[in-house]
Amino acid sequence: MIRTVYDTKLLRLVALHGKAKTITQCFYSTHFHHQDALDSYSYATMLQQAIQNRNPNSGKSLHCHILKRGARLDLFAQNVLLNTYVNFNSLEDASKLFDEMPLINTASFVTLAHGFSSSGQFHHALHLLLRLFREGYEVNQFVFTTLLKLLMRMELADTSWSVHAYVYKLGHHSDAYVGTALLSAYAVCGNVDAARAVFDGICCKDMVSWTGMVACYAENYCHEDALLLFCQMRTMGYTPNNFTISAALKSCHGLEAFEVGKSVHGCALKACYDRDLYVGTALLELYAKSGEIAEAQQLFEEMPKDDLIPWSLMIARYAQSEKSREALELFCRLRQSSVLPNNFTFASVLQACASLVSLNLGKQIHSSVLKVGLDSNVFVSNALMDVYAKCGEIENSVKLFIWSEEKNEVTWNTIIVGYVQLGDGEKALNLFSNMLGYDIQPTEVTYSSVLRASASLVSLEPGRQIHSLTIKTMYNKDSVVANSLIDMYAKCGRIDDARLTFDKMNKRNEVSWNAIICGYSMHGLSMEALNLFDMMQKTNCKPNKLTFVGVLSACSNAGLLDKGRTHFGSMLQDYGIEPCIEHYTCMVWLLGRLGQFEEAMNLLGEIPFQPSVMVWRALLGACVIHKNLDLGKVCAQHVLEMEPHDDATHVLLSNMYATEKRWDRVASVRKNMKRIKVKKEPGLSWVENQGVVHYFTVGDTSHLDIKLIHAMLEWLNKKSRDAGYVPDCSVVLLNVEDDEKERLLWAHSERLALAYGLIHIPPVCSIRIIKNLRICVDCHTVIKLISKIVKREIVIRDINRFHHFQHGICSCGDYW
């Protein structure tokens, strides 16, 4: 039957008004009961309406009717039918229809290929497009745009140059659609120059082309070029859209050009894009990066709250800006809304819990994570491990680590850092060894953490091995790793290696200067530390609180009273730094060590807060050296009021009484210690040889080589006496005869460790000994002589500092 003019008009009218149900009703009432078939145009119109109204049943019904009536569709209508199945994701039916079509053209291939690509069946889509090329069908701009988008989705954007050649050959390179697709492909693979060449070749650039090029620059960190092109686009009269503005804001963020970013924000306001999700997110990033967190909060409050991205971003930026409480409050607001958190949201809020060391909140969020089934997500799992580690429950971190099926470098770093922060460097180093065994590549965080572990253990050999690994992986050039290397070498007694690392750094920051200044101070090389401080002042790096701890320690270690006073006064006057308890402790020790007790007490009275145990201990140590018993008792009383079980204070008080030969008071102190169950920490020294640490206590006889050690000590005793050594028995604070005191002196733990080192450590190597207490005067004297006798460098680190003994001289200048 021939379609009437009325039928055509009706179909067009209803199609224009988008009423698919009316079309179907008209169709059935007018023609179905007459067993009529419409022409191709009518079917195509109704199929397009079914697509528009997302009504797959209507589309399939129409197809059934076509088949039943034996209607012959033209090629255009067949492609519309094919597109109907593609749009409803019925790709199996679409493929079958494609194979049965009597005629196909380029549109048929592109339609089905687009369907395969959209559903993730990339290889089917690519095979179809290659068939189009092989069978000689027309290759137009739609083919190229579809192919280029497919290659990007397949992560094969780097092959787009071959497509580009074909585009150029067929003369489509100046087409805006093809050109934009090409520059997007080049942008993905980082070929910015090629993208710009394509952009310049487009004859009639549209808004999409400009946006694509601006985004290309922004995504590939060519931020200045992105902003220049953005300005050029506006000069030519184009109004930026939301994607252009978000790309420009990203470049402002990358350049830290915050004022320019505010200008772009003005453009967004004028164009009414400030509430757009992409623009709003970019603005949040910009203001958070600039430190204007209040402005970011205001922006967030003005944005629609129906998408998770702004919520997650704001929570993350709060957590990263030391505003952890605000992050938690925002997370609570999120939970009260209809928006559900994802793995990134949970990871950020857990970071806030870790910063606050809030175990209770961390456990509550862990429960929420378990409820939504995100506990196996690697980001969430890593954040949970961090919370438990920082809250002191490393066992729970280890359980999560073991249960984690997907471990990445952050997983390993989290557990390693956790052990380092808890002071268990040995386990951290063992985990690092396991990490390498699993072929997980360490990062700068890994290297800096395990170097800290080596420093805490004063273990040079692992530190050296880690240093060699950083050189192989080029991480030694990273400032964080280099700073950790300086710290490790300084704390392991190799200040020359620390200085060499410092000198090789291309870019030094405050941490670098602080590490080397504190390192020299720790080694008693005070003038070098102060010279470095003078050098630092000539750079762009500004001294901070830690810098002055190193500077004042250097002054106190060398007894430089005038310099100490000057630097202490300059803190607030020249740098606006309020002295904290560490600075006052250094000054009190400096004054007390020089016997300036009245000035030290006056300074104590000037402290604007309650003096801590550290200050009173420093003054007590000075009283012991100068035998100021009266003030020493006052200091000890203050310490014991704050820390009644402080064994060192009880011992120092006992020693002061013993020096005065007040044995009754010595007995009283020791009786009191026994009553409150306080035990004196035994003297302990250790020396490392070939990666093995050998420990010695006072009078130790447990070592396997003890006979050789005693023989070496007898030889050293004889040689040192021949060189003029006279034992100082006053350091043995026991009521025994001098002969017994001399015997006890040679049983000190550092002498046992030294004897072992002389026997086993090769002569070309220095002997490094670590001691948990302050080295006594007699050991200091005799080891100076021994270094001259055996012609070797001996390095001893006691509880306060390093002593470098060489050629009969100590680096401390006998002032410690």
PDB file of N, CA and C in Angstrom, residues 82 144 170 226 294 330 416 496 534 543 546 722 732 769 810:
ATOM      1  N   LEU A  82      20.360  -0.804  12.456  1.00  0.00           N
ATOM      2  CA  LEU A  82      21.617  -1.264  13.065  1.00  0.00           C
ATOM      3  C   LEU A  82      21.983  -0.379  14.255  1.00  0.00           C
ATOM      4  N   PHE A 144      37.976   8.151  10.565  1.00  0.00           N
ATOM      5  CA  PHE A 144      39.216   8.522  11.247  1.00  0.00           C
ATOM      6  C   PHE A 144      38.973   8.906  12.705  1.00  0.00           C
ATOM      7  N   LEU A 170      44.660  11.649   2.332  1.00  0.00           N
ATOM      8  CA  LEU A 170      43.297  11.830   1.826  1.00  0.00           C
ATOM      9  C   LEU A 170      42.791  13.268   1.986  1.00  0.00           C
ATOM     10  N   ALA A 226      49.754  26.610  27.690  1.00  0.00           N
ATOM     11  CA  ALA A 226      48.304  26.451  27.844  1.00  0.00           C
ATOM     12  C   ALA A 226      47.646  27.798  28.135  1.00  0.00           C
ATOM     13  N   ALA A 294      40.249  28.470  53.391  1.00  0.00           N
ATOM     14  CA  ALA A 294      38.934  29.046  53.717  1.00  0.00           C
ATOM     15  C   ALA A 294      38.158  29.371  52.437  1.00  0.00           C
ATOM     16  N   LEU A 330      33.808  17.084  57.910  1.00  0.00           N
ATOM     17  CA  LEU A 330      33.229  17.036  56.566  1.00  0.00           C
ATOM     18  C   LEU A 330      32.823  15.616  56.195  1.00  0.00           C
ATOM     19  N   ILE A 416      57.066  -0.387  56.688  1.00  0.00           N
ATOM     20  CA  ILE A 416      58.464  -0.064  56.997  1.00  0.00           C
ATOM     21  C   ILE A 416      58.541   1.224  57.809  1.00  0.00           C
ATOM     22  N   ASP A 496      82.665  12.749  57.457  1.00  0.00           N
ATOM     23  CA  ASP A 496      83.273  13.115  56.172  1.00  0.00           C
ATOM     24  C   ASP A 496      82.395  12.656  55.005  1.00  0.00           C
ATOM     25  N   ASP A 534      76.853  30.037  58.811  1.00  0.00           N
ATOM     26  CA  ASP A 534      77.116  31.306  58.113  1.00  0.00           C
ATOM     27  C   ASP A 534      76.869  31.159  56.617  1.00  0.00           C
ATOM     28  N   PRO A 543      66.980  29.797  58.348  1.00  0.00           N
ATOM     29  CA  PRO A 543      67.106  28.945  59.542  1.00  0.00           C
ATOM     30  C   PRO A 543      65.759  28.772  60.236  1.00  0.00           C
ATOM     31  N   LEU A 546      65.021  23.929  64.308  1.00  0.00           N
ATOM     32  CA  LEU A 546      65.989  22.834  64.343  1.00  0.00           C
ATOM     33  C   LEU A 546      67.392  23.338  64.006  1.00  0.00           C
ATOM     34  N   ASP A 722     103.417   2.579  79.823  1.00  0.00           N
ATOM     35  CA  ASP A 722     104.741   2.969  79.315  1.00  0.00           C
ATOM     36  C   ASP A 722     104.703   4.344  78.651  1.00  0.00           C
ATOM     37  N   VAL A 732      85.801   5.783  89.704  1.00  0.00           N
ATOM     38  CA  VAL A 732      85.152   4.582  90.248  1.00  0.00           C
ATOM     39  C   VAL A 732      84.562   4.959  91.602  1.00  0.00           C
ATOM     40  N   ILE A 769      82.670   2.510  67.984  1.00  0.00           N
ATOM     41  CA  ILE A 769      82.051   1.937  69.181  1.00  0.00           C
ATOM     42  C   ILE A 769      80.903   2.839  69.623  1.00  0.00           C
ATOM     43  N   CYS A 810      91.633  13.924  70.781  1.00  0.00           N
ATOM     44  CA  CYS A 810      90.205  13.713  70.582  1.00  0.00           C
ATOM     45  C   CYS A 810      89.579  14.949  69.951  1.00  0.00           C
TER      46      CYS A 810
END
